[in-house]
CSV table of C-alpha atoms in Angstrom, one decimal:
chain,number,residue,atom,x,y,z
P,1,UNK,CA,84.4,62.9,80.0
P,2,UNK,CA,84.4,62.5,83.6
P,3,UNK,CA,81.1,62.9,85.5
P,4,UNK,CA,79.5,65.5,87.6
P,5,UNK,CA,79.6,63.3,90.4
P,6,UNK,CA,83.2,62.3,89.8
P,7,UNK,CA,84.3,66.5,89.8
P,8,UNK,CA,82.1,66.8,93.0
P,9,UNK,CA,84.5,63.5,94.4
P,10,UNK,CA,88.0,65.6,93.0
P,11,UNK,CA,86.5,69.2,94.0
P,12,UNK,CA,86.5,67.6,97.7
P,13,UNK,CA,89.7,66.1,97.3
P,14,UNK,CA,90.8,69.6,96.3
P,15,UNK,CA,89.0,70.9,99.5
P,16,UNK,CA,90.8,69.0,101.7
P,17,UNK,CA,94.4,69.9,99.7
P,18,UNK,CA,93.4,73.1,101.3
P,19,UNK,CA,94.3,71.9,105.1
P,20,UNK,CA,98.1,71.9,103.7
P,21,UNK,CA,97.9,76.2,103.7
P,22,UNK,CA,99.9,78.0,106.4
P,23,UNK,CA,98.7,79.4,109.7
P,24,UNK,CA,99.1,83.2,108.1
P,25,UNK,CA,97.0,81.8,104.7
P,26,UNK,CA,93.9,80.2,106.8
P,27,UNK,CA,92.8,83.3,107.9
P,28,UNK,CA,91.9,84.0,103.9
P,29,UNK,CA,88.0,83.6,103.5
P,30,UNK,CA,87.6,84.0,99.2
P,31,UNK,CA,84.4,83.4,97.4
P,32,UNK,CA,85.9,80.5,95.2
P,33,UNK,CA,83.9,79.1,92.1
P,34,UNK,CA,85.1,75.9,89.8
P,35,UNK,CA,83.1,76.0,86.0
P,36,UNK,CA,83.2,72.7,84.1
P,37,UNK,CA,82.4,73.6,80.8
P,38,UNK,CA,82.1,70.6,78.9
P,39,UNK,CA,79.5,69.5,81.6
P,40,UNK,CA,78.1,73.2,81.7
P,41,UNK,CA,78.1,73.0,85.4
P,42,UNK,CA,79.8,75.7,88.0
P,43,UNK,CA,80.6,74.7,91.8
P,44,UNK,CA,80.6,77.8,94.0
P,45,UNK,CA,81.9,77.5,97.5
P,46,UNK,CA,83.6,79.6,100.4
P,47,UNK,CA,87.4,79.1,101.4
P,48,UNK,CA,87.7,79.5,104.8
P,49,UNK,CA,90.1,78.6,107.8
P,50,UNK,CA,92.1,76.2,105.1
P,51,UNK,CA,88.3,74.3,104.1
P,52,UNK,CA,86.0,75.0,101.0
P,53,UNK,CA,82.6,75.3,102.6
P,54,UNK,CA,79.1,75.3,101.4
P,55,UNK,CA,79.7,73.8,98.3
P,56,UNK,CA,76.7,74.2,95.5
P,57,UNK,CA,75.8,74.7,92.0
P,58,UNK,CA,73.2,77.3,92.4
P,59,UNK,CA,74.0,80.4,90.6
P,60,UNK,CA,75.9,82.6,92.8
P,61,UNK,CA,77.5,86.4,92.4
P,62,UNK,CA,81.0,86.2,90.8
P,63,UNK,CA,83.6,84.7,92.9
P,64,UNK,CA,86.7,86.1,94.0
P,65,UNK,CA,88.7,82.9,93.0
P,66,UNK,CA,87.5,81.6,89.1
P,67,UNK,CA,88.6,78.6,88.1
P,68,UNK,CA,87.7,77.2,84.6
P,69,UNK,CA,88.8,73.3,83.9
P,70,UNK,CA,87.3,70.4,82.0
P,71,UNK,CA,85.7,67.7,83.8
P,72,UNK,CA,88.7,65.4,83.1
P,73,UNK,CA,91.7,67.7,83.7
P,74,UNK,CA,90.1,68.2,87.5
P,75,UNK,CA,89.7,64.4,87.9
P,76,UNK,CA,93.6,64.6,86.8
P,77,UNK,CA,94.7,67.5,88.6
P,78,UNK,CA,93.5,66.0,92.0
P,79,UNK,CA,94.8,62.8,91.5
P,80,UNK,CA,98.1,63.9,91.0
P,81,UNK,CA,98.5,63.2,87.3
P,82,UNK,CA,98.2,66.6,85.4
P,83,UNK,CA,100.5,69.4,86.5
P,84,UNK,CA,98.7,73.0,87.9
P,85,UNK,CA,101.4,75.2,86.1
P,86,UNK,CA,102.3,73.5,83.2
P,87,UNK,CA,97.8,73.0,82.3
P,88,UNK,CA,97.6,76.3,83.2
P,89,UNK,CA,100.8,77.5,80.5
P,90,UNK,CA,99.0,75.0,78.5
P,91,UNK,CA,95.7,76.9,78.4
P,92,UNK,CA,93.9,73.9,79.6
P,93,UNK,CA,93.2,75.6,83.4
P,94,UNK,CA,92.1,79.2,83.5
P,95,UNK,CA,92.7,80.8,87.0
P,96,UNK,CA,91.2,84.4,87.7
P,97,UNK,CA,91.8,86.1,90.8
P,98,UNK,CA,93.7,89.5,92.3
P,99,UNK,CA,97.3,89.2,92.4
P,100,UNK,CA,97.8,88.9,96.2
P,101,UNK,CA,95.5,85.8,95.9
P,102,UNK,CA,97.5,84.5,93.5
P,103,UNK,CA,100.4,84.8,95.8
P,104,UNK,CA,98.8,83.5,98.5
P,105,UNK,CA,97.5,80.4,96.5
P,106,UNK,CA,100.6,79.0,94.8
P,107,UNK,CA,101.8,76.9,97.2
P,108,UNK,CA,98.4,75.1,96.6
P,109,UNK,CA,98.1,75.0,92.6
């Protein structure tokens, strides 16, 4: 099981995957939150202008973007290793969010 620390590390790495979006997508500013469940933690953060900002674990109100990933599937979906659509067919990456969302995000997952 992969660390809180080590998710903050991949969630940043994430973060900065989100510079890659095009001109028309960084205009998108989303509530975003990341739960970790087998370290019972939830990152909560703001994508804006291609960047996820103001990055926390307080308890915030329900994001517009809901991810739900254990600690090591993050650590291996940053780094390359695990694949977004074929975790997610999988059941092991949970992604809730309105359809035009979804559409805009798929270029990134």
């Amino acid at each position: 099981m992969a660390t809180i620390e080590q998710c903050r590390e991949a969630l940043k790495e994430f973060a900065g995957n989100l510079g890659d979006m095009d001109e028309s997508n960084k205009k998108l500013v989303r509530t975003v939150s990341l739960k970790v469940p087998d370290l019972d933690v939830t990152f909560h953060g703001t994508l804006r202008e291609g960047t996820l900002e103001d990055v926390t674990t307080e308890p915030r109100d329900r994001a517009q973007i809901r991810l739900t990933i254990n600690s090591d599937d993050l650590v291996a979906l940053v780094a390359g290793q695990l694949n977004f659509a074929s975790a997610w067919a999988r059941g092991r990456v949970k992604l809730e969010a309105s359809f035009s969302d979804l559409l805009r995000l798929r270029k990134l997952l």
